[in-house]
XYZ file of N, CA and C in Angstrom:
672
model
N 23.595 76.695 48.174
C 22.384 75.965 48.559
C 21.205 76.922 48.599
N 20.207 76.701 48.117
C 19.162 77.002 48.162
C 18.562 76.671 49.937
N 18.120 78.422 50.046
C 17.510 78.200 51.971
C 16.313 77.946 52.047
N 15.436 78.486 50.988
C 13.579 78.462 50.763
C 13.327 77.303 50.149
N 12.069 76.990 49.874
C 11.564 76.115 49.071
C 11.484 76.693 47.340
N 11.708 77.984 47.432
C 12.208 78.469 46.236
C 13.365 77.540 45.166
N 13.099 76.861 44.409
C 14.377 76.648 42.752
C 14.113 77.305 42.246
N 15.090 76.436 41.775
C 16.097 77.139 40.349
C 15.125 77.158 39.416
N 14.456 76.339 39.053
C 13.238 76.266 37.806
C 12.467 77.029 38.212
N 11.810 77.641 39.571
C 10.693 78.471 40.092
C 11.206 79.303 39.848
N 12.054 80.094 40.230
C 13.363 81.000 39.563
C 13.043 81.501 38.412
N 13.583 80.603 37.305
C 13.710 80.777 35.988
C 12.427 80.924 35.376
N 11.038 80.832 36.161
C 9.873 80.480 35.556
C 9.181 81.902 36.032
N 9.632 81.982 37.226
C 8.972 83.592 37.711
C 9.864 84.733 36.814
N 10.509 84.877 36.591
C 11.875 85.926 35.704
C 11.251 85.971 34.827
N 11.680 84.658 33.712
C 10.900 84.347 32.587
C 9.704 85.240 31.954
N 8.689 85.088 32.642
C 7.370 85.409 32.701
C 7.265 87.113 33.280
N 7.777 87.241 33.854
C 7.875 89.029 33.719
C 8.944 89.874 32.848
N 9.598 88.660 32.050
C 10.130 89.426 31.125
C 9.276 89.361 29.884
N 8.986 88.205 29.414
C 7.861 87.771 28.012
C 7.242 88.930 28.627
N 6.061 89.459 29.465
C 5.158 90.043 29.445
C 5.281 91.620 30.316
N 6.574 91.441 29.911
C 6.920 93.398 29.900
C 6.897 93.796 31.066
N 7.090 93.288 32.333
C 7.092 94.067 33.980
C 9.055 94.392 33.969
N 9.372 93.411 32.818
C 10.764 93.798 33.340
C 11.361 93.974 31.956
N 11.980 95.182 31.433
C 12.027 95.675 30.157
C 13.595 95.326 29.344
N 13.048 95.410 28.134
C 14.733 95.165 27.622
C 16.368 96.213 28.468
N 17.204 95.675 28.406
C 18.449 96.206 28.792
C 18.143 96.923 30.703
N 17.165 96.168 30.688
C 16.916 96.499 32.947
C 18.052 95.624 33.385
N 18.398 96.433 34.300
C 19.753 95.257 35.194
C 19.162 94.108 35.988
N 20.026 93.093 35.994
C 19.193 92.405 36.864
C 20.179 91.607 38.025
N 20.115 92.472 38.952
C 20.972 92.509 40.524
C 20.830 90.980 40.835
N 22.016 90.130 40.947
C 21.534 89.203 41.811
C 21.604 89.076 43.232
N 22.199 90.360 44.077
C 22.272 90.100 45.170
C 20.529 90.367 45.002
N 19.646 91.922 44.412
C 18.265 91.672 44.726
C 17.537 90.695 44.352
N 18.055 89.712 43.402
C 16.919 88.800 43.358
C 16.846 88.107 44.143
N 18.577 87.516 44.991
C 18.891 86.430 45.967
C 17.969 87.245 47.064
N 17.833 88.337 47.131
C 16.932 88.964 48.178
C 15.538 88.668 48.439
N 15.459 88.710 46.999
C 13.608 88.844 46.768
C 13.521 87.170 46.995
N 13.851 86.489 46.409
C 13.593 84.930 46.254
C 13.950 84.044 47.564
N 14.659 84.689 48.602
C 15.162 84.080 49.601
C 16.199 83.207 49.522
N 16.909 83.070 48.624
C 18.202 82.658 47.935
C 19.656 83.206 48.221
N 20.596 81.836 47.801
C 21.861 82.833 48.156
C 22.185 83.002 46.574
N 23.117 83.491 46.337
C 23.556 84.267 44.947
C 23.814 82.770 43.945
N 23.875 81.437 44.517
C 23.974 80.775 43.508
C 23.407 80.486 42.688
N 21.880 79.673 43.296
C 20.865 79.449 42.432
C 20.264 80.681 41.770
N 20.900 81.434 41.932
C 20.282 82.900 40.654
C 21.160 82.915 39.822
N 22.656 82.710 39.624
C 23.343 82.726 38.712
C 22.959 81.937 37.911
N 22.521 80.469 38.699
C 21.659 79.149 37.745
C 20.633 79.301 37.022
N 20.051 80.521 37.566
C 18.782 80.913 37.221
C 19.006 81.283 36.021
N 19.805 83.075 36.276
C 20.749 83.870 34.930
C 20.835 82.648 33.597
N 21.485 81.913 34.307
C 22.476 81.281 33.325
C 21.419 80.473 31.823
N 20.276 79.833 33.018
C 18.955 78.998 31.601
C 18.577 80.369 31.008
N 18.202 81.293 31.704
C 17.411 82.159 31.028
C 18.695 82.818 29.975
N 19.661 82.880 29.672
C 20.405 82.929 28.923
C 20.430 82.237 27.987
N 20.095 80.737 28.346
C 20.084 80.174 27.017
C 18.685 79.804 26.415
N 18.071 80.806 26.887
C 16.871 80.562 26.737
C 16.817 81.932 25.380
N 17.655 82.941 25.725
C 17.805 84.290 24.928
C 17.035 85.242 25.480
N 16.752 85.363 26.768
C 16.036 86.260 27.478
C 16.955 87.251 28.683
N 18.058 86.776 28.727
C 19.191 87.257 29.621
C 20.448 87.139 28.811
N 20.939 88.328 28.654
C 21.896 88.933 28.366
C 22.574 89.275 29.484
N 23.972 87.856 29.346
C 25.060 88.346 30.605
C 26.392 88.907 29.794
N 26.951 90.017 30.646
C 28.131 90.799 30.049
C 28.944 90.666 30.922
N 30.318 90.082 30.362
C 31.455 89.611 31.484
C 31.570 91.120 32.232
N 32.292 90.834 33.219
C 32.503 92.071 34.626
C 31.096 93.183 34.654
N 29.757 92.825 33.900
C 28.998 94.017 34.080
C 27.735 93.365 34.593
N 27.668 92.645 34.540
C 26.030 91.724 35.374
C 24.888 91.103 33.834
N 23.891 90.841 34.377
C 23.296 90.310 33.505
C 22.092 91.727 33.367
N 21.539 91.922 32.149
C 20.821 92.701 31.498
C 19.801 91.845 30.893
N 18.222 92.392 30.660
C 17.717 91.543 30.337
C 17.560 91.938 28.321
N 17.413 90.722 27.713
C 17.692 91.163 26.646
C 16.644 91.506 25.431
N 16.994 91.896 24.629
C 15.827 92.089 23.595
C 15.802 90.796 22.177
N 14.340 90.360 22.883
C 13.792 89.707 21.783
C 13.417 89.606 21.048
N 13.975 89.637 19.562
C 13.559 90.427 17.936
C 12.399 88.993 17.570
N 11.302 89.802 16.912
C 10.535 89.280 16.316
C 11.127 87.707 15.590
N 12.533 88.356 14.837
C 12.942 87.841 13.797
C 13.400 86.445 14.573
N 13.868 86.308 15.980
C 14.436 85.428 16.487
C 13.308 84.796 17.434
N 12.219 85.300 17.168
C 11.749 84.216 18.094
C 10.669 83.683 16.821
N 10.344 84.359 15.613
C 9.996 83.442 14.783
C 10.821 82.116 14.614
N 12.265 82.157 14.323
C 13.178 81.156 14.015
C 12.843 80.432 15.037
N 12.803 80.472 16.160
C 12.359 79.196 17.212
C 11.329 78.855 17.050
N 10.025 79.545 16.991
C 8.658 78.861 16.892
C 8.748 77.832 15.173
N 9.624 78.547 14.463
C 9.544 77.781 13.023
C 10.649 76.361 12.916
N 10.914 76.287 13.933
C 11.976 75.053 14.774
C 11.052 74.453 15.138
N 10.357 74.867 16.163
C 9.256 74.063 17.159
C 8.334 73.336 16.773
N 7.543 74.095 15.348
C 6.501 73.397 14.715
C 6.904 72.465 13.828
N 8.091 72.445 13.489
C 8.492 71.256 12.626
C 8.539 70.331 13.519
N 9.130 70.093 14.471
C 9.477 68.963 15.208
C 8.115 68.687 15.864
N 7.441 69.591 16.362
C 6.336 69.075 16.720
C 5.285 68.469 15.854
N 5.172 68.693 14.523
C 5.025 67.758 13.566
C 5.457 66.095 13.240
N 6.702 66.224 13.425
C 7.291 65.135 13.433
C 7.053 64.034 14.589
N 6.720 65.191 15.730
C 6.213 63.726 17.079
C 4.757 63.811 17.013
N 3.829 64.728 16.220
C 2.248 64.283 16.289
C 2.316 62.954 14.969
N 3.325 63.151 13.830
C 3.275 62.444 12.692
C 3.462 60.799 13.346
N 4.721 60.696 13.870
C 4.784 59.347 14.932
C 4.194 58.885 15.590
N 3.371 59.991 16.360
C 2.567 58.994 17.420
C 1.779 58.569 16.959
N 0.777 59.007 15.722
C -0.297 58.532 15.218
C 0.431 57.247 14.574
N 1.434 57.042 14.176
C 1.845 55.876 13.432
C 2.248 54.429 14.927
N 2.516 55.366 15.821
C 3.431 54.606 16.642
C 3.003 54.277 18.295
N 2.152 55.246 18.943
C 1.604 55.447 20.129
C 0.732 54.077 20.089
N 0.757 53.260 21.256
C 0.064 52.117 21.942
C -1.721 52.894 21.936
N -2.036 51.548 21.766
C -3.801 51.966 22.175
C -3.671 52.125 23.997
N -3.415 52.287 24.575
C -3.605 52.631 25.704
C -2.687 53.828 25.985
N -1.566 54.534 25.088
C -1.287 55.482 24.736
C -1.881 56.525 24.372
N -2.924 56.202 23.279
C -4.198 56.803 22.519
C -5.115 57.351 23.360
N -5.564 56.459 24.097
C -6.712 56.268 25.055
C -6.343 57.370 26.325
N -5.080 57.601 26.947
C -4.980 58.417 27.765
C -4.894 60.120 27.514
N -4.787 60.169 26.265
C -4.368 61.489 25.198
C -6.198 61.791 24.909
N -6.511 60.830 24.570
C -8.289 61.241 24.571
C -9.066 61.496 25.918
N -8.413 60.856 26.751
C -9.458 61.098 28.018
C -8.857 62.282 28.528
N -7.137 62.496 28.953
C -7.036 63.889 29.161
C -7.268 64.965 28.391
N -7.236 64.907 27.224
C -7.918 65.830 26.285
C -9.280 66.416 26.404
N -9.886 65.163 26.768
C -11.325 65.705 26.808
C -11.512 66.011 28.335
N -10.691 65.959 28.928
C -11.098 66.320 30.614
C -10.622 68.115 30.757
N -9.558 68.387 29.676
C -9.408 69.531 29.702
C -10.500 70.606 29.306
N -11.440 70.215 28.747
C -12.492 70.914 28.347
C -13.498 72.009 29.497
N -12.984 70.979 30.913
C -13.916 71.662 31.507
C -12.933 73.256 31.388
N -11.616 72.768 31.756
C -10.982 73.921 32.335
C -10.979 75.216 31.996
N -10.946 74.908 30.010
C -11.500 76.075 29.162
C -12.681 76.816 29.760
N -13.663 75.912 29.713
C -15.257 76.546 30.642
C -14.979 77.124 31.477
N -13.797 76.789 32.652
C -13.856 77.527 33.284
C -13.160 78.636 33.917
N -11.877 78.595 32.583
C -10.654 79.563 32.127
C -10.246 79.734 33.356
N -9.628 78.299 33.753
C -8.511 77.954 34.281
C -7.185 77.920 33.661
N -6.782 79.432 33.616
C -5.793 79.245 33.017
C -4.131 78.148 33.206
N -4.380 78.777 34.704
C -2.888 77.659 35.061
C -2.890 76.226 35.108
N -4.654 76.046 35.814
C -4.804 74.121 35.479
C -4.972 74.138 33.650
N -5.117 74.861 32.926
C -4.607 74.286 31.569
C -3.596 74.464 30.946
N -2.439 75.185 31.621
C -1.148 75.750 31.277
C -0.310 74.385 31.522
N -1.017 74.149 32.975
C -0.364 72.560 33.109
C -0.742 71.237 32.183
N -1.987 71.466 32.121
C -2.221 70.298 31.439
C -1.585 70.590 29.535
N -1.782 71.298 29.428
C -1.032 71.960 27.731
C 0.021 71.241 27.727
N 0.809 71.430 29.096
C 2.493 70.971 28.425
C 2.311 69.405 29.069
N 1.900 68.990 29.506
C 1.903 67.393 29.652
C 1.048 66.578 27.886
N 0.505 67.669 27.144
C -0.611 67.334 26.469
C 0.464 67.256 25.412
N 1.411 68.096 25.271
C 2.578 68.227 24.471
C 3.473 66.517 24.619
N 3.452 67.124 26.189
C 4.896 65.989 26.148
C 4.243 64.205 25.673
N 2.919 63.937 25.909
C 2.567 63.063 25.477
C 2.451 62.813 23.849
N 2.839 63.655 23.099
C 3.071 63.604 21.999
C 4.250 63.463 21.878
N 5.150 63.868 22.679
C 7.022 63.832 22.645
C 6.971 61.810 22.430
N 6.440 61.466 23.833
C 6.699 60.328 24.379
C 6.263 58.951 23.059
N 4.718 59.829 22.287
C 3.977 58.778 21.562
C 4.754 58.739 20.597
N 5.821 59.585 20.165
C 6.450 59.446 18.697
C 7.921 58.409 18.585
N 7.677 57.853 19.764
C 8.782 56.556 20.208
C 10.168 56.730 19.624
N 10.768 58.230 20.179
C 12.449 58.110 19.024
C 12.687 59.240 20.242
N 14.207 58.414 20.943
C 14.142 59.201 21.972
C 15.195 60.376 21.757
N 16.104 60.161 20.544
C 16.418 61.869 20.248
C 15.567 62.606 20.014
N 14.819 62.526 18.744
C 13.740 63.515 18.858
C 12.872 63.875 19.616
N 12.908 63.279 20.940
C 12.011 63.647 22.273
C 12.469 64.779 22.732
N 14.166 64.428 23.244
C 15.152 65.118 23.919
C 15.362 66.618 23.066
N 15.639 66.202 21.684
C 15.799 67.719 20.855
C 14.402 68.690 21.228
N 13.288 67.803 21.256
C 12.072 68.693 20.984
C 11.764 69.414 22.399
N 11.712 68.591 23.389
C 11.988 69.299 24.916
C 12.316 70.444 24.984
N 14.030 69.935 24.856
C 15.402 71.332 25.059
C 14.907 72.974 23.866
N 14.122 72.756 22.692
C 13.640 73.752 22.023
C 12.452 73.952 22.677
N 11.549 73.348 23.353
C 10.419 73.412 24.011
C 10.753 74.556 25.323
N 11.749 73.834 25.904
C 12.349 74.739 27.179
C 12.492 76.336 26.842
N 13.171 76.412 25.479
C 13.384 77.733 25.432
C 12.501 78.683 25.024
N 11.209 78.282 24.476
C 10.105 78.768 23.912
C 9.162 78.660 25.734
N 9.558 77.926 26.791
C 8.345 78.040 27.492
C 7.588 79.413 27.943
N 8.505 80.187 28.716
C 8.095 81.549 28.725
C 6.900 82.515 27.501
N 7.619 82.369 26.484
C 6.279 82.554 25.310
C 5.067 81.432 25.740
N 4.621 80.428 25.230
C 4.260 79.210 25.191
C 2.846 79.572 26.253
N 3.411 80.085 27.204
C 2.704 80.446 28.933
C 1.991 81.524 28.667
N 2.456 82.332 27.952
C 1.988 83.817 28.468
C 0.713 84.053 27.209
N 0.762 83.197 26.158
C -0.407 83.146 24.817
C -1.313 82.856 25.923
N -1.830 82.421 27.025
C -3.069 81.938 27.726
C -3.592 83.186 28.227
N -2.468 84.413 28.350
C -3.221 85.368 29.055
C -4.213 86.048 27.825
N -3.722 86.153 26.663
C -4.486 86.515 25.472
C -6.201 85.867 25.382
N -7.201 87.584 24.933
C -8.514 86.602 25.607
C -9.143 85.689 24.734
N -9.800 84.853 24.639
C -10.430 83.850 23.623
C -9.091 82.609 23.214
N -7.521 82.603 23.854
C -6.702 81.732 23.803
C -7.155 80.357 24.091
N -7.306 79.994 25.112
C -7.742 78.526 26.035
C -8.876 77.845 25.134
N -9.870 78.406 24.658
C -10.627 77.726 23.775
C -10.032 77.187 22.249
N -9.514 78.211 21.919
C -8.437 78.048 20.369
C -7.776 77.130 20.694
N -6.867 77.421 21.992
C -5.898 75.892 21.943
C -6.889 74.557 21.965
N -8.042 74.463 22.581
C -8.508 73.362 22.941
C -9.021 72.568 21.177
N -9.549 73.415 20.969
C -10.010 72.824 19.441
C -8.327 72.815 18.360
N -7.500 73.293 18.512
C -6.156 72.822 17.998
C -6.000 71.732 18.733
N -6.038 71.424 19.666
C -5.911 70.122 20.335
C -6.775 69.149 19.745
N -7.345 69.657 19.509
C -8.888 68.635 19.400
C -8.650 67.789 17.896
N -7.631 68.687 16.860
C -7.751 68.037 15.524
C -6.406 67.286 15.584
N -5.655 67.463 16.556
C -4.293 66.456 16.692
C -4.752 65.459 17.180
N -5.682 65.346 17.855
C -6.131 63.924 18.712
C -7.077 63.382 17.778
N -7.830 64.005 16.983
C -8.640 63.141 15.993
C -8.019 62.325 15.345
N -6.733 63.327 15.035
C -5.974 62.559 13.643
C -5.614 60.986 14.556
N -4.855 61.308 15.716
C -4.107 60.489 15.501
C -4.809 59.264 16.572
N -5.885 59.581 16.752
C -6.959 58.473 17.072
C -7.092 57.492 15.707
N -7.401 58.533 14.717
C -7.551 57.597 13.536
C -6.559 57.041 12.635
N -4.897 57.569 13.243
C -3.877 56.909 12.679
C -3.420 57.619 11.642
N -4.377 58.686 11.262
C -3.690 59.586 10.219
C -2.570 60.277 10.045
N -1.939 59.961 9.842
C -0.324 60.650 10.426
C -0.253 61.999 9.813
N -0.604 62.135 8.157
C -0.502 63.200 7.944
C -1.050 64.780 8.709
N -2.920 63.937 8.614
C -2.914 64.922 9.025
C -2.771 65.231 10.444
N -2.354 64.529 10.852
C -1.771 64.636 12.567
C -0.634 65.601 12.783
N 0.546 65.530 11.351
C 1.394 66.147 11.493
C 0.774 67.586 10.818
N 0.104 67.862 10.265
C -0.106 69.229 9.419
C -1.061 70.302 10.806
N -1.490 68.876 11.911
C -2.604 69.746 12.538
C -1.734 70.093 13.804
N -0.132 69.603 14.182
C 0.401 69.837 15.156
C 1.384 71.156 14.720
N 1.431 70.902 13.288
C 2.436 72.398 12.878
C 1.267 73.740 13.053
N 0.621 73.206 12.158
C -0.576 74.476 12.478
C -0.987 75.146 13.656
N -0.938 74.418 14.955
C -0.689 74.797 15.714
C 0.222 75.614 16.482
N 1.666 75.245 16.381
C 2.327 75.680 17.123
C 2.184 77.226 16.123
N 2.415 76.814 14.761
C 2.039 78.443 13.746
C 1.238 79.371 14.432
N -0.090 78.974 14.595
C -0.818 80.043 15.452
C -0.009 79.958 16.683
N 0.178 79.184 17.541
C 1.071 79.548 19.110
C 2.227 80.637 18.890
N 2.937 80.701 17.675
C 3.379 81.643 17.550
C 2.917 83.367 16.986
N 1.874 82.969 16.004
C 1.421 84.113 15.385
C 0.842 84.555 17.109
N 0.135 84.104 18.362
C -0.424 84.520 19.072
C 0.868 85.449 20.107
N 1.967 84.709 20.763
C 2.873 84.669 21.176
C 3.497 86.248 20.385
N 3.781 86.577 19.253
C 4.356 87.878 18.464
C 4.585 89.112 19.236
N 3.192 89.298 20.126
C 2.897 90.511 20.884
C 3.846 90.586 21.821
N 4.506 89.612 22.206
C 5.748 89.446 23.577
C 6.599 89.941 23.087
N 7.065 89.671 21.723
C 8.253 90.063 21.151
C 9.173 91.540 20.762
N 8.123 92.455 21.155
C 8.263 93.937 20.858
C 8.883 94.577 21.766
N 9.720 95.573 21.685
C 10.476 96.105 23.128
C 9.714 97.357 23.295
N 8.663 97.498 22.527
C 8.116 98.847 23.026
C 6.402 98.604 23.582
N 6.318 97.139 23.941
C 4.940 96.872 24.618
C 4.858 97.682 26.165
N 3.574 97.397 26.453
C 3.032 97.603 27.943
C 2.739 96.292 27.905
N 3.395 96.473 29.798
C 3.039 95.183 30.649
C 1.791 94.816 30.216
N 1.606 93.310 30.055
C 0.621 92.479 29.779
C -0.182 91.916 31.255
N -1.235 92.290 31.467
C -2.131 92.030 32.737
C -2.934 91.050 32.361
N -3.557 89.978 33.216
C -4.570 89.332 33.321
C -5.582 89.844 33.593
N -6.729 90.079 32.609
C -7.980 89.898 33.165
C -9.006 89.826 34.358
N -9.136 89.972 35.390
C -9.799 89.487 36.264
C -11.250 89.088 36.311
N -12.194 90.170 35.464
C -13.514 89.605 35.162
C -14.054 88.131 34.766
């Protein structure tokens, strides 16, 4: 049982994120009695923890030796982002064919409400709104395997996905990539709905690359 208000997903989301961005380095051990320490946890929900971020390819567990964190080759996290943008093609291509006008209508108004946030490089209120901005494209492409497939590959890319916002001039780029998926599929264009949701995730990955190196420095935010 979990004793804090600390989960398993808060867990997996704090780890995550200091591994993408280098505070915690390839092949570092990773103690779960200290994390159950640090997190206020007992040793289960960290094994739970271990265990996504494993299948996420960010934790490397070795029977009788603990979990290690692992190294993420360029080569393998292209193959996921080149997973991701197909399918995410496939649910911007649908929704424009398939999403309700009052479907439409909520994808334009949160879209355009995100604008301020860019202005005001809010990164985490647009980190949030990004992946709801996503999943409303999951939802508009009305085919509920391909929702579920695109998620579960979504899940394992989130850690990357997050950390492109700390990159500077990001939040505006995404917003105008946003901006030509919602045109399209305001106007029903499917194609180019689908060419403007691959293109996207393409750059989300070309941006994302810099995580992938085992010989980076920790990645800091900005404060100015």
């Amino acid at each position: 049982m979990i004793r804090s208000g600390t989960t398993v997903d808060q867990m997996v989301r704090a780890i995550g994120d200091r591994i993408v961005t280098g505070y915690l380095r390839p092949g570092e051990k990773l103690d779960e009695a200290s994390l159950a320490a640090r997190f206020d946890v007992s040793r289960t929900p960290v094994r739970e923890a271990l265990g996504q971020l494993s299948a996420m390819g960010l934790v490397e567990r070795r029977p009788n030796r603990g979990a290690i964190v692992a190294v993420v080759t360029q080569e393998h996290l292209a193959s996921m982002f080149e997973s991701m943008a197909e399918l995410e093609a496939i649910c911007a291509r649908f929704s424009a064919e398939r999403m309700t006008s009052s479907e439409r209508r909520g994808l334009e108004i949160e879209h355009q409400a995100s604008a301020r946030m860019v202005q005001l490089g809010a990164e985490e209120d647009y980190e949030y709104f990004n992946t709801e901005f996503h999943s409303r494209l999951y939802r508009g492409a009305h085919n509920t395997h391909i929702h579920d497939l695109t998620v579960m590959t979504r899940s394992r890319l989130a850690p990357f996905r997050r950390a492109q916002f700390m990159l500077p001039g990001r939040l505006a780029k995404s917003w105008q990539e946003h901006d030509l998926i919602v045109t399209a599929i305001m106007r029903g264009d499917s194609v180019a709905a689908g060419k403007a949701a691959r293109d996207h995730v393409s750059i989300v990955s070309e941006a994302s690359a810099v995580f992938a190196t085992d010989d980076r420095k920790p990645i800091r935010r900005d404060v100015a």
